[in-house]
PDB file of C-alpha atoms in Angstrom:
ATOM      1  CA  MET A 178     105.821 -17.936 -35.476  1.00  0.00           C
ATOM      2  CA  PRO A 179     102.737 -17.434 -37.171  1.00  0.00           C
ATOM      3  CA  SER A 180      99.338 -16.527 -35.705  1.00  0.00           C
ATOM      4  CA  PHE A 181      96.866 -19.494 -36.110  1.00  0.00           C
ATOM      5  CA  THR A 182      93.176 -18.602 -36.310  1.00  0.00           C
ATOM      6  CA  PHE A 183      90.182 -21.933 -35.301  1.00  0.00           C
ATOM      7  CA  ASN A 184      88.564 -22.848 -39.013  1.00  0.00           C
ATOM      8  CA  HIS A 185      86.910 -25.673 -38.168  1.00  0.00           C
ATOM      9  CA  ILE A 186      85.635 -28.631 -35.806  1.00  0.00           C
ATOM     10  CA  ALA A 187      84.823 -31.728 -37.115  1.00  0.00           C
ATOM     11  CA  LEU A 188      82.682 -34.705 -35.684  1.00  0.00           C
ATOM     12  CA  SER A 189      82.670 -38.450 -36.435  1.00  0.00           C
ATOM     13  CA  VAL A 190      79.019 -39.246 -36.380  1.00  0.00           C
ATOM     14  CA  LYS A 191      76.341 -42.042 -37.016  1.00  0.00           C
ATOM     15  CA  ASP A 192      73.830 -40.853 -39.043  1.00  0.00           C
ATOM     16  CA  VAL A 193      75.195 -38.191 -40.670  1.00  0.00           C
ATOM     17  CA  ASN A 194      71.589 -36.438 -42.125  1.00  0.00           C
ATOM     18  CA  ALA A 195      70.164 -37.269 -38.580  1.00  0.00           C
ATOM     19  CA  SER A 196      73.105 -34.531 -37.072  1.00  0.00           C
ATOM     20  CA  VAL A 197      72.791 -32.199 -40.144  1.00  0.00           C
ATOM     21  CA  GLU A 198      69.126 -32.114 -39.004  1.00  0.00           C
ATOM     22  CA  PHE A 199      70.102 -31.613 -35.381  1.00  0.00           C
ATOM     23  CA  TYR A 200      72.346 -28.155 -35.265  1.00  0.00           C
ATOM     24  CA  GLN A 201      70.212 -26.979 -38.165  1.00  0.00           C
ATOM     25  CA  LYS A 202      67.318 -27.353 -35.562  1.00  0.00           C
ATOM     26  CA  VAL A 203      69.030 -26.191 -32.371  1.00  0.00           C
ATOM     27  CA  PHE A 204      70.777 -23.658 -34.071  1.00  0.00           C
ATOM     28  CA  GLN A 205      70.147 -22.903 -37.199  1.00  0.00           C
ATOM     29  CA  LEU A 206      73.475 -23.628 -38.781  1.00  0.00           C
ATOM     30  CA  LYS A 207      72.952 -23.399 -42.522  1.00  0.00           C
ATOM     31  CA  GLU A 208      74.488 -26.213 -44.632  1.00  0.00           C
ATOM     32  CA  ILE A 209      77.666 -25.115 -46.684  1.00  0.00           C
ATOM     33  CA  LYS A 210      79.495 -26.916 -49.791  1.00  0.00           C
ATOM     34  CA  ASN A 211      81.562 -29.405 -48.058  1.00  0.00           C
ATOM     35  CA  THR A 212      85.234 -28.251 -50.917  1.00  0.00           C
ATOM     36  CA  ALA A 213      87.445 -30.981 -50.120  1.00  0.00           C
ATOM     37  CA  SER A 214      86.332 -34.251 -52.189  1.00  0.00           C
ATOM     38  CA  GLU A 215      82.863 -35.870 -53.109  1.00  0.00           C
ATOM     39  CA  SER A 216      83.032 -37.629 -49.500  1.00  0.00           C
ATOM     40  CA  LYS A 217      79.270 -37.623 -47.478  1.00  0.00           C
ATOM     41  CA  THR A 218      81.173 -35.343 -44.984  1.00  0.00           C
ATOM     42  CA  ARG A 219      79.003 -32.690 -44.871  1.00  0.00           C
ATOM     43  CA  TRP A 220      79.550 -28.915 -43.660  1.00  0.00           C
ATOM     44  CA  LEU A 221      77.578 -26.749 -41.492  1.00  0.00           C
ATOM     45  CA  SER A 222      78.971 -22.619 -41.339  1.00  0.00           C
ATOM     46  CA  LEU A 223      79.167 -21.781 -38.346  1.00  0.00           C
ATOM     47  CA  ASN A 224      79.584 -18.108 -39.279  1.00  0.00           C
ATOM     48  CA  GLU A 225      82.437 -15.756 -39.273  1.00  0.00           C
ATOM     49  CA  ALA A 226      84.094 -18.531 -41.871  1.00  0.00           C
ATOM     50  CA  LYS A 227      83.988 -21.085 -38.843  1.00  0.00           C
ATOM     51  CA  GLN A 228      82.749 -24.424 -39.786  1.00  0.00           C
ATOM     52  CA  LEU A 229      81.016 -27.517 -38.310  1.00  0.00           C
ATOM     53  CA  HIS A 230      82.417 -30.597 -40.551  1.00  0.00           C
ATOM     54  CA  LEU A 231      80.199 -33.743 -39.868  1.00  0.00           C
ATOM     55  CA  ILE A 232      81.724 -37.212 -40.637  1.00  0.00           C
ATOM     56  CA  PRO A 233      80.096 -40.513 -41.439  1.00  0.00           C
ATOM     57  CA  ARG A 234      80.978 -43.343 -39.621  1.00  0.00           C
ATOM     58  CA  PRO A 235      78.328 -45.661 -38.711  1.00  0.00           C
ATOM     59  CA  ASP A 236      80.277 -48.376 -38.039  1.00  0.00           C
ATOM     60  CA  PHE A 237      82.568 -46.733 -35.169  1.00  0.00           C
ATOM     61  CA  GLU A 238      82.674 -46.053 -31.993  1.00  0.00           C
ATOM     62  CA  ILE A 239      81.806 -42.900 -29.999  1.00  0.00           C
ATOM     63  CA  LYS A 240      83.509 -41.685 -27.504  1.00  0.00           C
ATOM     64  CA  ILE A 241      82.848 -39.367 -25.318  1.00  0.00           C
ATOM     65  CA  ASN A 242      82.416 -36.912 -22.146  1.00  0.00           C
ATOM     66  CA  LYS A 243      81.703 -34.352 -20.776  1.00  0.00           C
ATOM     67  CA  ALA A 244      84.825 -32.089 -20.526  1.00  0.00           C
ATOM     68  CA  VAL A 245      85.287 -32.844 -24.448  1.00  0.00           C
ATOM     69  CA  HIS A 246      82.996 -30.402 -25.505  1.00  0.00           C
ATOM     70  CA  PHE A 247      82.408 -27.857 -27.774  1.00  0.00           C
ATOM     71  CA  ALA A 248      81.186 -23.930 -26.886  1.00  0.00           C
ATOM     72  CA  LEU A 249      78.730 -21.538 -28.532  1.00  0.00           C
ATOM     73  CA  THR A 250      77.920 -18.301 -26.519  1.00  0.00           C
ATOM     74  CA  THR A 251      75.058 -16.364 -27.172  1.00  0.00           C
ATOM     75  CA  SER A 252      73.526 -12.969 -26.912  1.00  0.00           C
ATOM     76  CA  ASP A 253      70.401 -14.152 -26.304  1.00  0.00           C
ATOM     77  CA  PHE A 254      70.846 -17.175 -23.489  1.00  0.00           C
ATOM     78  CA  ASP A 255      66.870 -17.238 -21.978  1.00  0.00           C
ATOM     79  CA  LYS A 256      65.051 -17.436 -25.263  1.00  0.00           C
ATOM     80  CA  PHE A 257      67.749 -20.095 -25.829  1.00  0.00           C
ATOM     81  CA  ILE A 258      66.524 -21.906 -23.127  1.00  0.00           C
ATOM     82  CA  THR A 259      63.135 -21.634 -23.986  1.00  0.00           C
ATOM     83  CA  ASP A 260      63.998 -22.667 -27.208  1.00  0.00           C
ATOM     84  CA  LEU A 261      65.737 -26.454 -26.038  1.00  0.00           C
ATOM     85  CA  LYS A 262      62.023 -26.734 -23.982  1.00  0.00           C
ATOM     86  CA  GLU A 263      59.788 -25.682 -26.974  1.00  0.00           C
ATOM     87  CA  LEU A 264      62.977 -28.556 -28.969  1.00  0.00           C
ATOM     88  CA  LYS A 265      62.555 -31.146 -25.323  1.00  0.00           C
ATOM     89  CA  ILE A 266      66.524 -31.105 -25.629  1.00  0.00           C
ATOM     90  CA  ASN A 267      66.910 -32.094 -22.047  1.00  0.00           C
ATOM     91  CA  TYR A 268      70.305 -29.895 -20.876  1.00  0.00           C
ATOM     92  CA  SER A 269      72.013 -29.879 -17.936  1.00  0.00           C
ATOM     93  CA  ASP A 270      74.533 -27.841 -15.468  1.00  0.00           C
ATOM     94  CA  TRP A 271      77.702 -28.983 -14.877  1.00  0.00           C
ATOM     95  CA  LEU A 272      76.970 -30.506 -12.204  1.00  0.00           C
ATOM     96  CA  ASP A 273      74.294 -32.871 -14.024  1.00  0.00           C
ATOM     97  CA  ASN A 274      71.408 -31.068 -12.318  1.00  0.00           C
ATOM     98  CA  PRO A 275      69.076 -31.926 -15.085  1.00  0.00           C
ATOM     99  CA  ASN A 276      67.481 -28.438 -17.023  1.00  0.00           C
ATOM    100  CA  LYS A 277      69.187 -25.992 -14.260  1.00  0.00           C
ATOM    101  CA  VAL A 278      71.191 -23.166 -15.725  1.00  0.00           C
ATOM    102  CA  TYR A 279      74.673 -23.184 -14.009  1.00  0.00           C
ATOM    103  CA  THR A 280      76.208 -19.525 -13.460  1.00  0.00           C
ATOM    104  CA  ARG A 281      80.691 -19.748 -13.258  1.00  0.00           C
ATOM    105  CA  GLN A 282      81.878 -17.679 -10.807  1.00  0.00           C
ATOM    106  CA  ASP A 283      82.823 -15.415 -13.013  1.00  0.00           C
ATOM    107  CA  GLY A 284      78.547 -14.433 -13.689  1.00  0.00           C
ATOM    108  CA  ILE A 285      78.674 -16.303 -17.425  1.00  0.00           C
ATOM    109  CA  LYS A 286      75.584 -18.605 -17.554  1.00  0.00           C
ATOM    110  CA  GLN A 287      75.834 -21.945 -19.566  1.00  0.00           C
ATOM    111  CA  VAL A 288      74.205 -25.239 -20.005  1.00  0.00           C
ATOM    112  CA  TYR A 289      75.196 -27.834 -21.523  1.00  0.00           C
ATOM    113  CA  PHE A 290      73.419 -31.415 -23.804  1.00  0.00           C
ATOM    114  CA  GLN A 291      73.806 -33.945 -26.185  1.00  0.00           C
ATOM    115  CA  ASP A 292      73.411 -33.829 -30.257  1.00  0.00           C
ATOM    116  CA  PRO A 293      71.970 -37.358 -31.391  1.00  0.00           C
ATOM    117  CA  ASN A 294      75.628 -38.969 -31.110  1.00  0.00           C
ATOM    118  CA  GLY A 295      76.698 -38.059 -27.562  1.00  0.00           C
ATOM    119  CA  TYR A 296      78.376 -35.384 -27.919  1.00  0.00           C
ATOM    120  CA  TRP A 297      78.607 -32.636 -25.680  1.00  0.00           C
ATOM    121  CA  ILE A 298      77.481 -29.346 -26.148  1.00  0.00           C
ATOM    122  CA  GLU A 299      78.082 -25.898 -23.744  1.00  0.00           C
ATOM    123  CA  VAL A 300      75.975 -22.788 -24.579  1.00  0.00           C
ATOM    124  CA  ASN A 301      76.766 -19.537 -22.702  1.00  0.00           C
ATOM    125  CA  ASN A 302      76.269 -15.982 -22.572  1.00  0.00           C
ATOM    126  CA  ASP A 303      79.683 -14.634 -22.376  1.00  0.00           C
ATOM    127  CA  VAL A 304      79.310 -12.010 -24.789  1.00  0.00           C
TER     128      VAL A 304
END
């Protein structure tokens, strides 16, 4: 059987420009060329050849819940929490306690917040 590596995550978004702005503001992601088509889908680089594809679907209903999320890791977790506060982005722990950091049983700290479309994002210090 062949081996696999993660390539990209694709999200349906109501306003692709607002979504790109959010991900660039919060994570400083660089926009890269959509080499697949001439569509209005916009691609952002997650480093290490990983990508976030934002697909405009202004008329689609987006259904989400916290268990469906993607997670990013940072080596400077405390600085990231400070950045969220400065950007006035509300976050919570896994139990939905506002502005609280959750520490898992294995000692990893994590927070959750939502993008403009309601998608949940986890940021942790699992480095």
